[in-house]
Amino acid sequence: MDTPSATKTFRKIRLQPYLLLLPAFLCLTTFTYWPMLQVFLASLTNKKRVGDDGSFVGAENYLTIFTEADFLGALWNNAFYAAGTVIPSVLLGFLFALALRETTNLSAILRSALFFPTLVPLVGAAAIFIFVFMPDIGLLDYYLAKLGLSATNWLGNPDLALVSLMALTTWKNAGYYMLFFLAGLQGVPQDAEEAAKIEGANWLQRLYFVIVPMLGPTFAFVVVIALISAVSQVDHVIVMTEGGPNNATNLLLYYIYQQAHEFYDLGKATAATVVTLAALLTLSFLSLRTMERKVHYET
């Protein structure tokens, strides 16, 4: 039969994990879940500015944006932008980590050099790339001219402007993702690679059958944060193109910014925010579920 003191100790042990989680749960509720609920409620109204009361309009804002060419264009641009930045930046980060895996005298310098773009504020990086992409006198056209190629208006051409922004994002993020892969590579057991060598596996076979499966959790994490980054960045759009030319670089976050602060339609802005959050959560969930099937977790 349990004594009163034993029952008290048992209850204390049962409650302890919940008490430890309580501060984090309160912070998340206050600064994340409650604001998200407020955004969702605002998306069901015709509010024009912050502070307006507005009236309930139901799903009207959602129906409006999904029949609007600007929003659908921003949705397509962001999907293209995400595919064109997540894949190359993650692959480059992985290749950089593989190349700098072995510690040499130059490792620290090369790692710092590749990580340096991450330290540059996005607005500053955008200002640098405006010079790089400047027609005729920009750095890119300068070297292309030496190859006999004509000057190009990179940011003024609707077919090239979004690709130019993708180049900036890839340049900035690859070094950041490299750090995660370097940390993951340190956890790959050497004896597994040595066993593969003894079995006669070449470098590519060891990479495909040993290293990549061991880095499954790292790949899953990096892909998710790269997806979030592809949707959450807007500074370079404001600095470099302001969504142009002809809305060719109008991404979802810039569309939301325009609706809220230029066109003063808070209802549409919050509806687009809810759609963006839902798309981001769905993509993150599908990415994790797909990649976790190939993930190797050490026990």
CSV table of N, CA and C in Angstrom, one decimal, residues 26-93:
chain,number,residue,atom,x,y,z
A,26,LEU,N,3.8,29.3,-22.3
A,26,LEU,CA,3.2,30.6,-22.1
A,26,LEU,C,3.8,31.6,-23.1
A,27,CYS,N,5.2,31.5,-23.3
A,27,CYS,CA,5.8,32.4,-24.3
A,27,CYS,C,5.3,32.2,-25.7
A,28,LEU,N,5.2,30.9,-26.1
A,28,LEU,CA,4.7,30.5,-27.4
A,28,LEU,C,3.2,31.0,-27.6
A,29,THR,N,2.4,30.8,-26.5
A,29,THR,CA,1.0,31.3,-26.7
A,29,THR,C,0.9,32.8,-26.8
A,30,THR,N,1.7,33.5,-26.0
A,30,THR,CA,1.6,35.0,-26.0
A,30,THR,C,2.2,35.6,-27.3
A,31,PHE,N,3.3,35.1,-27.8
A,31,PHE,CA,4.0,35.7,-28.9
A,31,PHE,C,3.8,35.0,-30.2
A,32,THR,N,3.3,33.8,-30.3
A,32,THR,CA,3.1,33.1,-31.5
A,32,THR,C,1.7,32.7,-31.8
A,33,TYR,N,1.1,31.9,-30.9
A,33,TYR,CA,-0.3,31.4,-31.2
A,33,TYR,C,-1.4,32.5,-31.1
A,34,TRP,N,-1.3,33.3,-30.1
A,34,TRP,CA,-2.3,34.4,-30.0
A,34,TRP,C,-2.2,35.4,-31.1
A,35,PRO,N,-1.0,35.9,-31.5
A,35,PRO,CA,-1.0,36.7,-32.7
A,35,PRO,C,-1.5,36.0,-34.0
A,36,MET,N,-1.2,34.7,-34.2
A,36,MET,CA,-1.7,34.0,-35.3
A,36,MET,C,-3.2,33.9,-35.3
A,37,LEU,N,-3.8,33.8,-34.1
A,37,LEU,CA,-5.2,33.7,-34.0
A,37,LEU,C,-5.8,35.1,-34.4
A,38,GLN,N,-5.1,36.2,-33.9
A,38,GLN,CA,-5.6,37.5,-34.3
A,38,GLN,C,-5.5,37.8,-35.8
A,39,VAL,N,-4.5,37.3,-36.4
A,39,VAL,CA,-4.3,37.4,-37.9
A,39,VAL,C,-5.5,36.7,-38.6
A,40,PHE,N,-5.8,35.5,-38.1
A,40,PHE,CA,-6.8,34.7,-38.8
A,40,PHE,C,-8.2,35.4,-38.6
A,41,LEU,N,-8.4,36.0,-37.4
A,41,LEU,CA,-9.7,36.7,-37.2
A,41,LEU,C,-9.8,37.9,-38.1
A,42,ALA,N,-8.7,38.7,-38.2
A,42,ALA,CA,-8.6,39.9,-39.0
A,42,ALA,C,-8.9,39.5,-40.5
A,43,SER,N,-8.5,38.3,-40.9
A,43,SER,CA,-8.6,37.9,-42.3
A,43,SER,C,-10.1,37.7,-42.7
A,44,LEU,N,-11.0,37.6,-41.7
A,44,LEU,CA,-12.4,37.4,-41.9
A,44,LEU,C,-13.2,38.7,-41.8
A,45,THR,N,-12.4,39.8,-41.8
A,45,THR,CA,-13.1,41.1,-41.7
A,45,THR,C,-12.6,42.0,-42.9
A,46,ASN,N,-13.2,43.2,-43.0
A,46,ASN,CA,-12.8,44.1,-44.1
A,46,ASN,C,-12.0,45.3,-43.5
A,47,LYS,N,-11.2,45.0,-42.5
A,47,LYS,CA,-10.3,46.1,-41.9
A,47,LYS,C,-9.4,46.7,-43.0
A,48,LYS,N,-9.2,48.0,-42.9
A,48,LYS,CA,-8.4,48.6,-43.9
A,48,LYS,C,-7.0,49.0,-43.2
A,49,ARG,N,-7.0,49.4,-41.9
A,49,ARG,CA,-5.8,49.7,-41.3
A,49,ARG,C,-5.8,49.1,-39.9
A,50,VAL,N,-4.6,49.1,-39.2
A,50,VAL,CA,-4.6,48.7,-37.8
A,50,VAL,C,-5.4,49.7,-37.0
A,51,GLY,N,-6.3,49.1,-36.1
A,51,GLY,CA,-7.1,50.0,-35.3
A,51,GLY,C,-8.5,50.1,-35.8
A,52,ASP,N,-8.7,49.9,-37.1
A,52,ASP,CA,-10.1,49.9,-37.6
A,52,ASP,C,-10.9,48.7,-37.0
A,53,ASP,N,-12.2,49.0,-36.8
A,53,ASP,CA,-13.0,47.9,-36.3
A,53,ASP,C,-13.3,46.9,-37.4
A,54,GLY,N,-13.7,47.4,-38.5
A,54,GLY,CA,-14.1,46.5,-39.6
A,54,GLY,C,-15.4,45.7,-39.3
A,55,SER,N,-15.9,45.0,-40.3
A,55,SER,CA,-17.0,44.2,-40.1
A,55,SER,C,-16.7,42.8,-40.7
A,56,PHE,N,-17.5,41.8,-40.2
A,56,PHE,CA,-17.2,40.4,-40.6
A,56,PHE,C,-17.7,40.2,-42.0
A,57,VAL,N,-16.8,39.6,-42.8
A,57,VAL,CA,-17.1,39.3,-44.2
A,57,VAL,C,-16.9,37.9,-44.6
A,58,GLY,N,-16.5,37.1,-43.6
A,58,GLY,CA,-16.4,35.6,-43.8
A,58,GLY,C,-15.2,35.3,-44.7
A,59,ALA,N,-15.4,34.5,-45.7
A,59,ALA,CA,-14.3,34.0,-46.6
A,59,ALA,C,-14.1,35.0,-47.8
A,60,GLU,N,-14.7,36.1,-47.8
A,60,GLU,CA,-14.6,37.0,-49.0
A,60,GLU,C,-13.2,37.4,-49.3
A,61,ASN,N,-12.4,37.7,-48.3
A,61,ASN,CA,-11.0,38.1,-48.7
A,61,ASN,C,-10.2,36.9,-49.3
A,62,TYR,N,-10.5,35.7,-48.9
A,62,TYR,CA,-9.8,34.5,-49.5
A,62,TYR,C,-10.3,34.3,-50.9
A,63,LEU,N,-11.6,34.5,-51.2
A,63,LEU,CA,-12.1,34.3,-52.5
A,63,LEU,C,-11.5,35.4,-53.4
A,64,THR,N,-11.4,36.6,-52.9
A,64,THR,CA,-10.8,37.7,-53.7
A,64,THR,C,-9.4,37.5,-54.1
A,65,ILE,N,-8.5,37.1,-53.1
A,65,ILE,CA,-7.1,37.0,-53.5
A,65,ILE,C,-6.9,35.8,-54.5
A,66,PHE,N,-7.7,34.7,-54.3
A,66,PHE,CA,-7.5,33.6,-55.2
A,66,PHE,C,-8.1,33.8,-56.6
A,67,THR,N,-8.7,35.0,-56.8
A,67,THR,CA,-9.2,35.4,-58.2
A,67,THR,C,-8.4,36.6,-58.7
A,68,GLU,N,-7.3,36.9,-57.9
A,68,GLU,CA,-6.6,38.1,-58.3
A,68,GLU,C,-5.3,37.7,-58.9
A,69,ALA,N,-5.0,38.3,-60.1
A,69,ALA,CA,-3.8,38.0,-60.8
A,69,ALA,C,-2.5,38.3,-60.0
A,70,ASP,N,-2.5,39.4,-59.3
A,70,ASP,CA,-1.3,39.7,-58.6
A,70,ASP,C,-0.9,38.7,-57.5
A,71,PHE,N,-1.9,38.2,-56.8
A,71,PHE,CA,-1.7,37.2,-55.7
A,71,PHE,C,-1.2,35.9,-56.3
A,72,LEU,N,-1.9,35.5,-57.4
A,72,LEU,CA,-1.6,34.2,-58.0
A,72,LEU,C,-0.2,34.3,-58.7
A,73,GLY,N,0.2,35.5,-59.2
A,73,GLY,CA,1.5,35.7,-59.7
A,73,GLY,C,2.6,35.6,-58.6
A,74,ALA,N,2.3,36.2,-57.5
A,74,ALA,CA,3.2,36.2,-56.4
A,74,ALA,C,3.4,34.8,-55.8
A,75,LEU,N,2.3,34.0,-55.8
A,75,LEU,CA,2.3,32.6,-55.4
A,75,LEU,C,3.2,31.8,-56.3
A,76,TRP,N,3.0,32.0,-57.6
A,76,TRP,CA,3.9,31.2,-58.6
A,76,TRP,C,5.3,31.7,-58.5
A,77,ASN,N,5.5,33.0,-58.4
A,77,ASN,CA,6.9,33.5,-58.3
A,77,ASN,C,7.6,32.9,-57.1
A,78,ASN,N,6.9,32.8,-55.9
A,78,ASN,CA,7.5,32.3,-54.7
A,78,ASN,C,7.8,30.8,-54.8
A,79,ALA,N,6.9,30.1,-55.5
A,79,ALA,CA,7.2,28.6,-55.7
A,79,ALA,C,8.4,28.4,-56.5
A,80,PHE,N,8.6,29.2,-57.6
A,80,PHE,CA,9.7,29.2,-58.5
A,80,PHE,C,11.0,29.6,-57.7
A,81,TYR,N,10.8,30.7,-56.9
A,81,TYR,CA,11.9,31.2,-56.2
A,81,TYR,C,12.4,30.2,-55.1
A,82,ALA,N,11.5,29.5,-54.5
A,82,ALA,CA,11.8,28.5,-53.5
A,82,ALA,C,12.6,27.3,-54.1
A,83,ALA,N,12.1,26.8,-55.2
A,83,ALA,CA,12.7,25.7,-55.9
A,83,ALA,C,14.1,26.1,-56.4
A,84,GLY,N,14.3,27.4,-56.8
A,84,GLY,CA,15.5,27.9,-57.4
A,84,GLY,C,16.5,28.3,-56.3
A,85,THR,N,16.1,28.4,-55.1
A,85,THR,CA,17.1,28.8,-54.0
A,85,THR,C,17.4,27.6,-53.1
A,86,VAL,N,16.3,26.8,-52.7
A,86,VAL,CA,16.5,25.8,-51.7
A,86,VAL,C,17.4,24.7,-52.3
A,87,ILE,N,17.2,24.2,-53.5
A,87,ILE,CA,18.0,23.1,-54.0
A,87,ILE,C,19.5,23.5,-54.2
A,88,PRO,N,19.8,24.6,-54.9
A,88,PRO,CA,21.2,24.9,-55.1
A,88,PRO,C,21.9,25.3,-53.8
A,89,SER,N,21.2,26.1,-52.9
A,89,SER,CA,21.9,26.5,-51.7
A,89,SER,C,22.2,25.3,-50.8
A,90,VAL,N,21.3,24.4,-50.7
A,90,VAL,CA,21.5,23.2,-49.8
A,90,VAL,C,22.6,22.3,-50.4
A,91,LEU,N,22.5,22.1,-51.8
A,91,LEU,CA,23.6,21.3,-52.4
A,91,LEU,C,25.0,21.9,-52.3
A,92,LEU,N,25.0,23.3,-52.5
A,92,LEU,CA,26.3,24.0,-52.3
A,92,LEU,C,26.8,23.9,-50.9
A,93,GLY,N,25.9,24.1,-49.9
A,93,GLY,CA,26.3,23.9,-48.5
A,93,GLY,C,26.9,22.6,-48.2
